[in-house]
GROMACS .gro file of C-alpha atoms in nm:
model
  326
    1UNK     CA    1  37.603  27.195 -13.288
    2UNK     CA    2  37.920  27.061 -13.438
    3UNK     CA    3  37.952  26.807 -13.156
    4UNK     CA    4  37.590  26.699 -13.200
    5UNK     CA    5  37.635  26.655 -13.572
    6UNK     CA    6  37.949  26.454 -13.513
    7UNK     CA    7  37.765  26.219 -13.275
    8UNK     CA    8  37.487  26.166 -13.527
    9UNK     CA    9  37.742  26.102 -13.797
   10UNK     CA   10  37.921  25.848 -13.571
   11UNK     CA   11  37.596  25.662 -13.494
   12UNK     CA   12  37.506  25.654 -13.855
   13UNK     CA   13  37.856  25.539 -13.946
   14UNK     CA   14  37.812  25.227 -13.732
   15UNK     CA   15  37.542  25.103 -13.966
   16UNK     CA   16  37.604  25.281 -14.296
   17UNK     CA   17  37.904  25.380 -14.513
   18UNK     CA   18  37.932  25.698 -14.721
   19UNK     CA   19  38.074  25.800 -15.061
   20UNK     CA   20  38.107  26.133 -15.237
   21UNK     CA   21  37.991  26.186 -15.593
   22UNK     CA   22  37.951  26.478 -15.835
   23UNK     CA   23  37.587  26.565 -15.898
   24UNK     CA   24  37.674  26.630 -16.261
   25UNK     CA   25  37.839  26.297 -16.328
   26UNK     CA   26  37.869  26.344 -16.701
   27UNK     CA   27  38.015  26.696 -16.703
   28UNK     CA   28  38.212  26.659 -16.384
   29UNK     CA   29  38.183  27.020 -16.271
   30UNK     CA   30  37.878  26.992 -16.042
   31UNK     CA   31  37.841  27.007 -15.662
   32UNK     CA   32  38.003  26.728 -15.461
   33UNK     CA   33  37.753  26.551 -15.224
   34UNK     CA   34  37.781  26.264 -14.971
   35UNK     CA   35  37.575  25.946 -15.046
   36UNK     CA   36  37.473  25.704 -14.760
   37UNK     CA   37  37.508  25.327 -14.831
   38UNK     CA   38  37.422  25.023 -14.612
   39UNK     CA   39  37.715  24.862 -14.433
   40UNK     CA   40  37.719  24.493 -14.551
   41UNK     CA   41  37.913  24.335 -14.263
   42UNK     CA   42  37.721  24.501 -13.986
   43UNK     CA   43  37.385  24.417 -14.145
   44UNK     CA   44  37.480  24.051 -14.176
   45UNK     CA   45  37.567  24.046 -13.806
   46UNK     CA   46  37.230  24.195 -13.716
   47UNK     CA   47  37.045  23.943 -13.929
   48UNK     CA   48  37.240  23.656 -13.773
   49UNK     CA   49  37.166  23.790 -13.424
   50UNK     CA   50  36.794  23.808 -13.504
   51UNK     CA   51  36.797  23.450 -13.632
   52UNK     CA   52  36.975  23.333 -13.318
   53UNK     CA   53  36.719  23.510 -13.103
   54UNK     CA   54  36.434  23.345 -13.296
   55UNK     CA   55  36.597  23.004 -13.260
   56UNK     CA   56  36.649  23.057 -12.888
   57UNK     CA   57  36.289  23.170 -12.851
   58UNK     CA   58  36.171  22.863 -13.043
   59UNK     CA   59  36.383  22.638 -12.821
   60UNK     CA   60  36.240  22.806 -12.512
   61UNK     CA   61  35.875  22.763 -12.602
   62UNK     CA   62  35.692  22.447 -12.495
   63UNK     CA   63  35.348  22.363 -12.639
   64UNK     CA   64  35.132  22.126 -12.431
   65UNK     CA   65  34.824  21.966 -12.593
   66UNK     CA   66  34.491  21.882 -12.430
   67UNK     CA   67  34.560  21.507 -12.437
   68UNK     CA   68  34.920  21.504 -12.310
   69UNK     CA   69  35.155  21.579 -12.024
   70UNK     CA   70  35.482  21.769 -12.079
   71UNK     CA   71  35.786  21.673 -11.871
   72UNK     CA   72  36.063  21.933 -11.836
   73UNK     CA   73  36.398  21.765 -11.763
   74UNK     CA   74  36.721  21.930 -11.652
   75UNK     CA   75  37.031  21.722 -11.711
   76UNK     CA   76  36.812  21.407 -11.732
   77UNK     CA   77  36.625  21.472 -11.407
   78UNK     CA   78  36.256  21.570 -11.412
   79UNK     CA   79  36.236  21.933 -11.303
   80UNK     CA   80  35.860  21.985 -11.339
   81UNK     CA   81  35.548  21.840 -11.506
   82UNK     CA   82  35.308  22.055 -11.708
   83UNK     CA   83  34.955  21.916 -11.694
   84UNK     CA   84  34.755  22.207 -11.842
   85UNK     CA   85  34.728  22.274 -12.213
   86UNK     CA   86  34.897  22.588 -12.345
   87UNK     CA   87  35.237  22.757 -12.387
   88UNK     CA   88  35.518  22.749 -12.132
   89UNK     CA   89  35.891  22.812 -12.129
   90UNK     CA   90  36.211  22.619 -12.061
   91UNK     CA   91  36.577  22.706 -12.055
   92UNK     CA   92  36.743  22.634 -12.390
   93UNK     CA   93  37.029  22.381 -12.397
   94UNK     CA   94  36.985  22.313 -12.025
   95UNK     CA   95  36.627  22.183 -12.013
   96UNK     CA   96  36.456  21.941 -12.249
   97UNK     CA   97  36.087  21.861 -12.297
   98UNK     CA   98  35.911  21.530 -12.362
   99UNK     CA   99  35.543  21.432 -12.367
  100UNK     CA  100  35.326  21.149 -12.232
  101UNK     CA  101  34.973  21.049 -12.324
  102UNK     CA  102  34.710  21.195 -12.095
  103UNK     CA  103  34.411  21.020 -12.256
  104UNK     CA  104  34.270  20.674 -12.183
  105UNK     CA  105  34.485  20.404 -12.344
  106UNK     CA  106  34.397  20.054 -12.459
  107UNK     CA  107  34.616  19.746 -12.426
  108UNK     CA  108  34.509  19.419 -12.587
  109UNK     CA  109  34.633  19.111 -12.402
  110UNK     CA  110  34.734  18.806 -12.597
  111UNK     CA  111  34.487  18.515 -12.583
  112UNK     CA  112  34.609  18.253 -12.335
  113UNK     CA  113  34.500  17.926 -12.173
  114UNK     CA  114  34.368  17.920 -11.816
  115UNK     CA  115  34.258  17.628 -11.598
  116UNK     CA  116  33.940  17.633 -11.387
  117UNK     CA  117  33.889  17.491 -11.039
  118UNK     CA  118  33.743  17.169 -11.185
  119UNK     CA  119  34.054  17.128 -11.406
  120UNK     CA  120  33.894  17.246 -11.731
  121UNK     CA  121  34.109  17.436 -11.979
  122UNK     CA  122  33.968  17.756 -12.131
  123UNK     CA  123  34.102  18.024 -12.366
  124UNK     CA  124  34.073  18.381 -12.240
  125UNK     CA  125  34.118  18.690 -12.459
  126UNK     CA  126  34.094  19.027 -12.280
  127UNK     CA  127  34.189  19.392 -12.306
  128UNK     CA  128  34.240  19.668 -12.048
  129UNK     CA  129  34.173  20.041 -12.039
  130UNK     CA  130  34.429  20.244 -11.846
  131UNK     CA  131  34.579  20.591 -11.813
  132UNK     CA  132  34.874  20.769 -11.656
  133UNK     CA  133  34.784  20.956 -11.337
  134UNK     CA  134  35.133  21.039 -11.202
  135UNK     CA  135  35.368  21.118 -11.495
  136UNK     CA  136  35.676  21.164 -11.278
  137UNK     CA  137  35.631  20.833 -11.095
  138UNK     CA  138  35.547  20.664 -11.425
  139UNK     CA  139  35.874  20.775 -11.588
  140UNK     CA  140  36.082  20.695 -11.280
  141UNK     CA  141  35.950  20.337 -11.251
  142UNK     CA  142  35.866  20.227 -11.605
  143UNK     CA  143  36.076  20.441 -11.841
  144UNK     CA  144  35.862  20.365 -12.150
  145UNK     CA  145  35.515  20.262 -12.269
  146UNK     CA  146  35.646  19.919 -12.373
  147UNK     CA  147  35.760  19.857 -12.015
  148UNK     CA  148  35.420  19.977 -11.886
  149UNK     CA  149  35.233  19.740 -12.116
  150UNK     CA  150  35.461  19.454 -12.007
  151UNK     CA  151  35.371  19.519 -11.642
  152UNK     CA  152  35.002  19.546 -11.732
  153UNK     CA  153  35.018  19.215 -11.916
  154UNK     CA  154  35.182  19.038 -11.622
  155UNK     CA  155  34.957  19.177 -11.350
  156UNK     CA  156  34.628  19.139 -11.540
  157UNK     CA  157  34.708  18.788 -11.665
  158UNK     CA  158  34.807  18.668 -11.316
  159UNK     CA  159  34.485  18.811 -11.174
  160UNK     CA  160  34.281  18.653 -11.454
  161UNK     CA  161  34.446  18.317 -11.393
  162UNK     CA  162  34.395  18.336 -11.015
  163UNK     CA  163  34.026  18.430 -11.043
  164UNK     CA  164  33.940  18.163 -11.301
  165UNK     CA  165  34.138  17.896 -11.111
  166UNK     CA  166  33.911  17.958 -10.810
  167UNK     CA  167  33.589  17.906 -11.011
  168UNK     CA  168  33.426  17.605 -11.176
  169UNK     CA  169  33.384  17.613 -11.551
  170UNK     CA  170  33.008  17.662 -11.526
  171UNK     CA  171  33.059  17.962 -11.296
  172UNK     CA  172  33.315  18.111 -11.535
  173UNK     CA  173  33.074  18.077 -11.827
  174UNK     CA  174  32.786  18.230 -11.632
  175UNK     CA  175  33.013  18.514 -11.515
  176UNK     CA  176  33.074  18.647 -11.865
  177UNK     CA  177  32.802  18.912 -11.814
  178UNK     CA  178  33.045  19.125 -11.609
  179UNK     CA  179  33.088  18.935 -11.283
  180UNK     CA  180  33.419  18.782 -11.398
  181UNK     CA  181  33.566  19.119 -11.500
  182UNK     CA  182  33.459  19.273 -11.169
  183UNK     CA  183  33.628  18.990 -10.978
  184UNK     CA  184  33.950  19.046 -11.177
  185UNK     CA  185  33.945  19.419 -11.096
  186UNK     CA  186  33.897  19.344 -10.724
  187UNK     CA  187  34.184  19.094 -10.736
  188UNK     CA  188  34.420  19.350 -10.894
  189UNK     CA  189  34.327  19.622 -10.646
  190UNK     CA  190  34.580  19.909 -10.641
  191UNK     CA  191  34.875  19.704 -10.763
  192UNK     CA  192  34.939  19.949 -11.049
  193UNK     CA  193  34.929  20.264 -10.834
  194UNK     CA  194  35.300  20.230 -10.752
  195UNK     CA  195  35.373  20.284 -11.122
  196UNK     CA  196  35.161  20.600 -11.151
  197UNK     CA  197  34.895  20.411 -11.350
  198UNK     CA  198  34.519  20.388 -11.300
  199UNK     CA  199  34.347  20.073 -11.428
  200UNK     CA  200  34.004  20.179 -11.552
  201UNK     CA  201  33.855  19.844 -11.653
  202UNK     CA  202  33.931  19.490 -11.763
  203UNK     CA  203  33.707  19.353 -12.039
  204UNK     CA  204  33.688  18.992 -12.160
  205UNK     CA  205  33.644  18.979 -12.536
  206UNK     CA  206  33.645  18.604 -12.577
  207UNK     CA  207  33.622  18.315 -12.334
  208UNK     CA  208  33.594  17.972 -12.492
  209UNK     CA  209  33.723  17.615 -12.494
  210UNK     CA  210  34.040  17.508 -12.679
  211UNK     CA  211  33.973  17.386 -13.031
  212UNK     CA  212  34.130  17.043 -12.975
  213UNK     CA  213  33.888  16.937 -12.700
  214UNK     CA  214  33.591  17.162 -12.770
  215UNK     CA  215  33.380  16.887 -12.932
  216UNK     CA  216  33.457  16.638 -12.656
  217UNK     CA  217  33.365  16.891 -12.390
  218UNK     CA  218  33.043  16.978 -12.572
  219UNK     CA  219  32.946  16.610 -12.591
  220UNK     CA  220  33.025  16.561 -12.224
  221UNK     CA  221  32.821  16.866 -12.134
  222UNK     CA  222  32.528  16.738 -12.340
  223UNK     CA  223  32.554  16.399 -12.168
  224UNK     CA  224  32.564  16.566 -11.826
  225UNK     CA  225  32.261  16.777 -11.911
  226UNK     CA  226  32.075  16.466 -12.031
  227UNK     CA  227  32.158  16.289 -11.705
  228UNK     CA  228  32.037  16.587 -11.507
  229UNK     CA  229  31.718  16.595 -11.715
  230UNK     CA  230  31.664  16.221 -11.658
  231UNK     CA  231  31.713  16.273 -11.285
  232UNK     CA  232  31.459  16.554 -11.281
  233UNK     CA  233  31.215  16.338 -11.482
  234UNK     CA  234  31.253  16.045 -11.241
  235UNK     CA  235  31.209  16.271 -10.941
  236UNK     CA  236  30.899  16.422 -11.101
  237UNK     CA  237  30.753  16.078 -11.176
  238UNK     CA  238  30.820  15.969 -10.817
  239UNK     CA  239  30.652  16.280 -10.679
  240UNK     CA  240  30.357  16.229 -10.916
  241UNK     CA  241  30.318  15.868 -10.800
  242UNK     CA  242  30.325  15.980 -10.437
  243UNK     CA  243  30.059  16.240 -10.509
  244UNK     CA  244  29.840  15.985 -10.696
  245UNK     CA  245  29.874  15.730 -10.416
  246UNK     CA  246  29.790  15.987 -10.153
  247UNK     CA  247  29.489  16.100 -10.358
  248UNK     CA  248  29.370  15.740 -10.411
  249UNK     CA  249  29.404  15.669 -10.040
  250UNK     CA  250  29.211  15.983  -9.958
  251UNK     CA  251  28.938  15.888 -10.207
  252UNK     CA  252  28.916  15.536 -10.060
  253UNK     CA  253  28.887  15.675  -9.710
  254UNK     CA  254  28.618  15.921  -9.820
  255UNK     CA  255  28.422  15.646 -10.000
  256UNK     CA  256  28.446  15.418  -9.697
  257UNK     CA  257  28.320  15.694  -9.474
  258UNK     CA  258  28.039  15.770  -9.717
  259UNK     CA  259  27.935  15.402  -9.736
  260UNK     CA  260  27.946  15.374  -9.358
  261UNK     CA  261  27.728  15.683  -9.327
  262UNK     CA  262  27.494  15.541  -9.593
  263UNK     CA  263  27.469  15.207  -9.408
  264UNK     CA  264  27.396  15.391  -9.088
  265UNK     CA  265  27.127  15.594  -9.261
  266UNK     CA  266  26.972  15.282  -9.422
  267UNK     CA  267  26.978  15.095  -9.096
  268UNK     CA  268  26.823  15.389  -8.918
  269UNK     CA  269  26.555  15.407  -9.191
  270UNK     CA  270  26.475  15.037  -9.169
  271UNK     CA  271  26.463  15.057  -8.793
  272UNK     CA  272  26.226  15.352  -8.822
  273UNK     CA  273  26.026  15.159  -9.079
  274UNK     CA  274  25.995  14.856  -8.851
  275UNK     CA  275  25.904  15.083  -8.563
  276UNK     CA  276  25.629  15.240  -8.766
  277UNK     CA  277  25.501  14.896  -8.876
  278UNK     CA  278  25.511  14.771  -8.524
  279UNK     CA  279  25.314  15.070  -8.410
  280UNK     CA  280  25.068  15.038  -8.698
  281UNK     CA  281  24.996  14.667  -8.640
  282UNK     CA  282  25.033  14.643  -8.269
  283UNK     CA  283  24.674  14.504  -8.214
  284UNK     CA  284  24.550  14.157  -8.323
  285UNK     CA  285  24.308  14.283  -8.586
  286UNK     CA  286  24.568  14.504  -8.746
  287UNK     CA  287  24.809  14.213  -8.740
  288UNK     CA  288  24.564  13.984  -8.918
  289UNK     CA  289  24.486  14.253  -9.174
  290UNK     CA  290  24.853  14.303  -9.238
  291UNK     CA  291  24.900  13.926  -9.276
  292UNK     CA  292  24.607  13.918  -9.519
  293UNK     CA  293  24.745  14.203  -9.732
  294UNK     CA  294  25.089  14.049  -9.744
  295UNK     CA  295  24.944  13.714  -9.843
  296UNK     CA  296  24.753  13.877 -10.130
  297UNK     CA  297  25.067  14.051 -10.244
  298UNK     CA  298  25.249  13.716 -10.240
  299UNK     CA  299  24.968  13.547 -10.435
  300UNK     CA  300  24.965  13.828 -10.692
  301UNK     CA  301  25.335  13.785 -10.741
  302UNK     CA  302  25.312  13.407 -10.786
  303UNK     CA  303  25.022  13.424 -11.034
  304UNK     CA  304  25.199  13.637 -11.288
  305UNK     CA  305  25.234  13.498 -11.638
  306UNK     CA  306  25.007  13.262 -11.835
  307UNK     CA  307  24.976  12.999 -11.562
  308UNK     CA  308  24.709  13.114 -11.315
  309UNK     CA  309  24.716  12.800 -11.101
  310UNK     CA  310  24.806  12.853 -10.737
  311UNK     CA  311  24.901  12.558 -10.523
  312UNK     CA  312  24.895  12.622 -10.151
  313UNK     CA  313  24.971  12.412  -9.849
  314UNK     CA  314  24.716  12.373  -9.576
  315UNK     CA  315  24.910  12.588  -9.332
  316UNK     CA  316  24.955  12.867  -9.586
  317UNK     CA  317  24.808  13.201  -9.472
  318UNK     CA  318  24.610  13.228  -9.798
  319UNK     CA  319  24.470  12.880  -9.760
  320UNK     CA  320  24.361  12.970  -9.411
  321UNK     CA  321  24.182  13.276  -9.552
  322UNK     CA  322  23.991  13.071  -9.808
  323UNK     CA  323  23.915  12.804  -9.551
  324UNK     CA  324  23.776  13.064  -9.314
  325UNK     CA  325  23.557  13.199  -9.597
  326UNK     CA  326  23.401  12.860  -9.638
   0.00000   0.00000   0.00000
């Protein structure tokens, strides 16, 4: 028991100190007891050790957000890449942590002049959407976002210039509905993959003529459109004249055919009429009667009006009729 008490006293002595006081402090004749007091030096050491442990724990924890990558480096070399959000650990003083953006990023290119296939100058203003797909390759090749944006600017601008230089100005203007941007993306291809970057899209914000020659170009375009309109008008008038001439010729041919058919019909009718007359007056008596009727018709025609005098020659058919009556 004495040994056990001594061990307990030794353990307690490592943390606490003791003093002896008289219970009856005023009178001084009371029982002497031992009083336990905290040991100031040892407690300070414990507090310092706890602080150091907390600092080490804080230096060991790595927090990764939803929209970022965390790169763990050991002596400047990338040891591992954390892609999932949450807590992870690193070795204090030996490993360091840095972050990269995981979300889609926007880079706005500076407006610049480009020349079309027909030697027309235009001003192009575009932006790109991109993101980091391989953080380790990105850091090893580009080092910083400024360097990445510089490479983006160079590659996208060269592609924009190459595509527009292969198109006429009218095709460039008509391609602003998305065809131009698609052609730029095809031209770039996977040129950014070697930097650990994915190019999501290239968008053209503004595509116009330079201010110093915009009015002249507009006037020239208006003049060209007027010339094209005049050409279309002349071609239309020529086609209309051809159609009218062809129609007139067709009408003339149809009228000629109709007149010819009418003449044939009239001639056939007269021939039939003469045939009928010939058949009706084939005998001598019928012939004389016909001559008599025709002579009366002729006399009736000549005696129209107020003058009823009829002068006939001796060989006139009417005179012969009256002479035979006598």
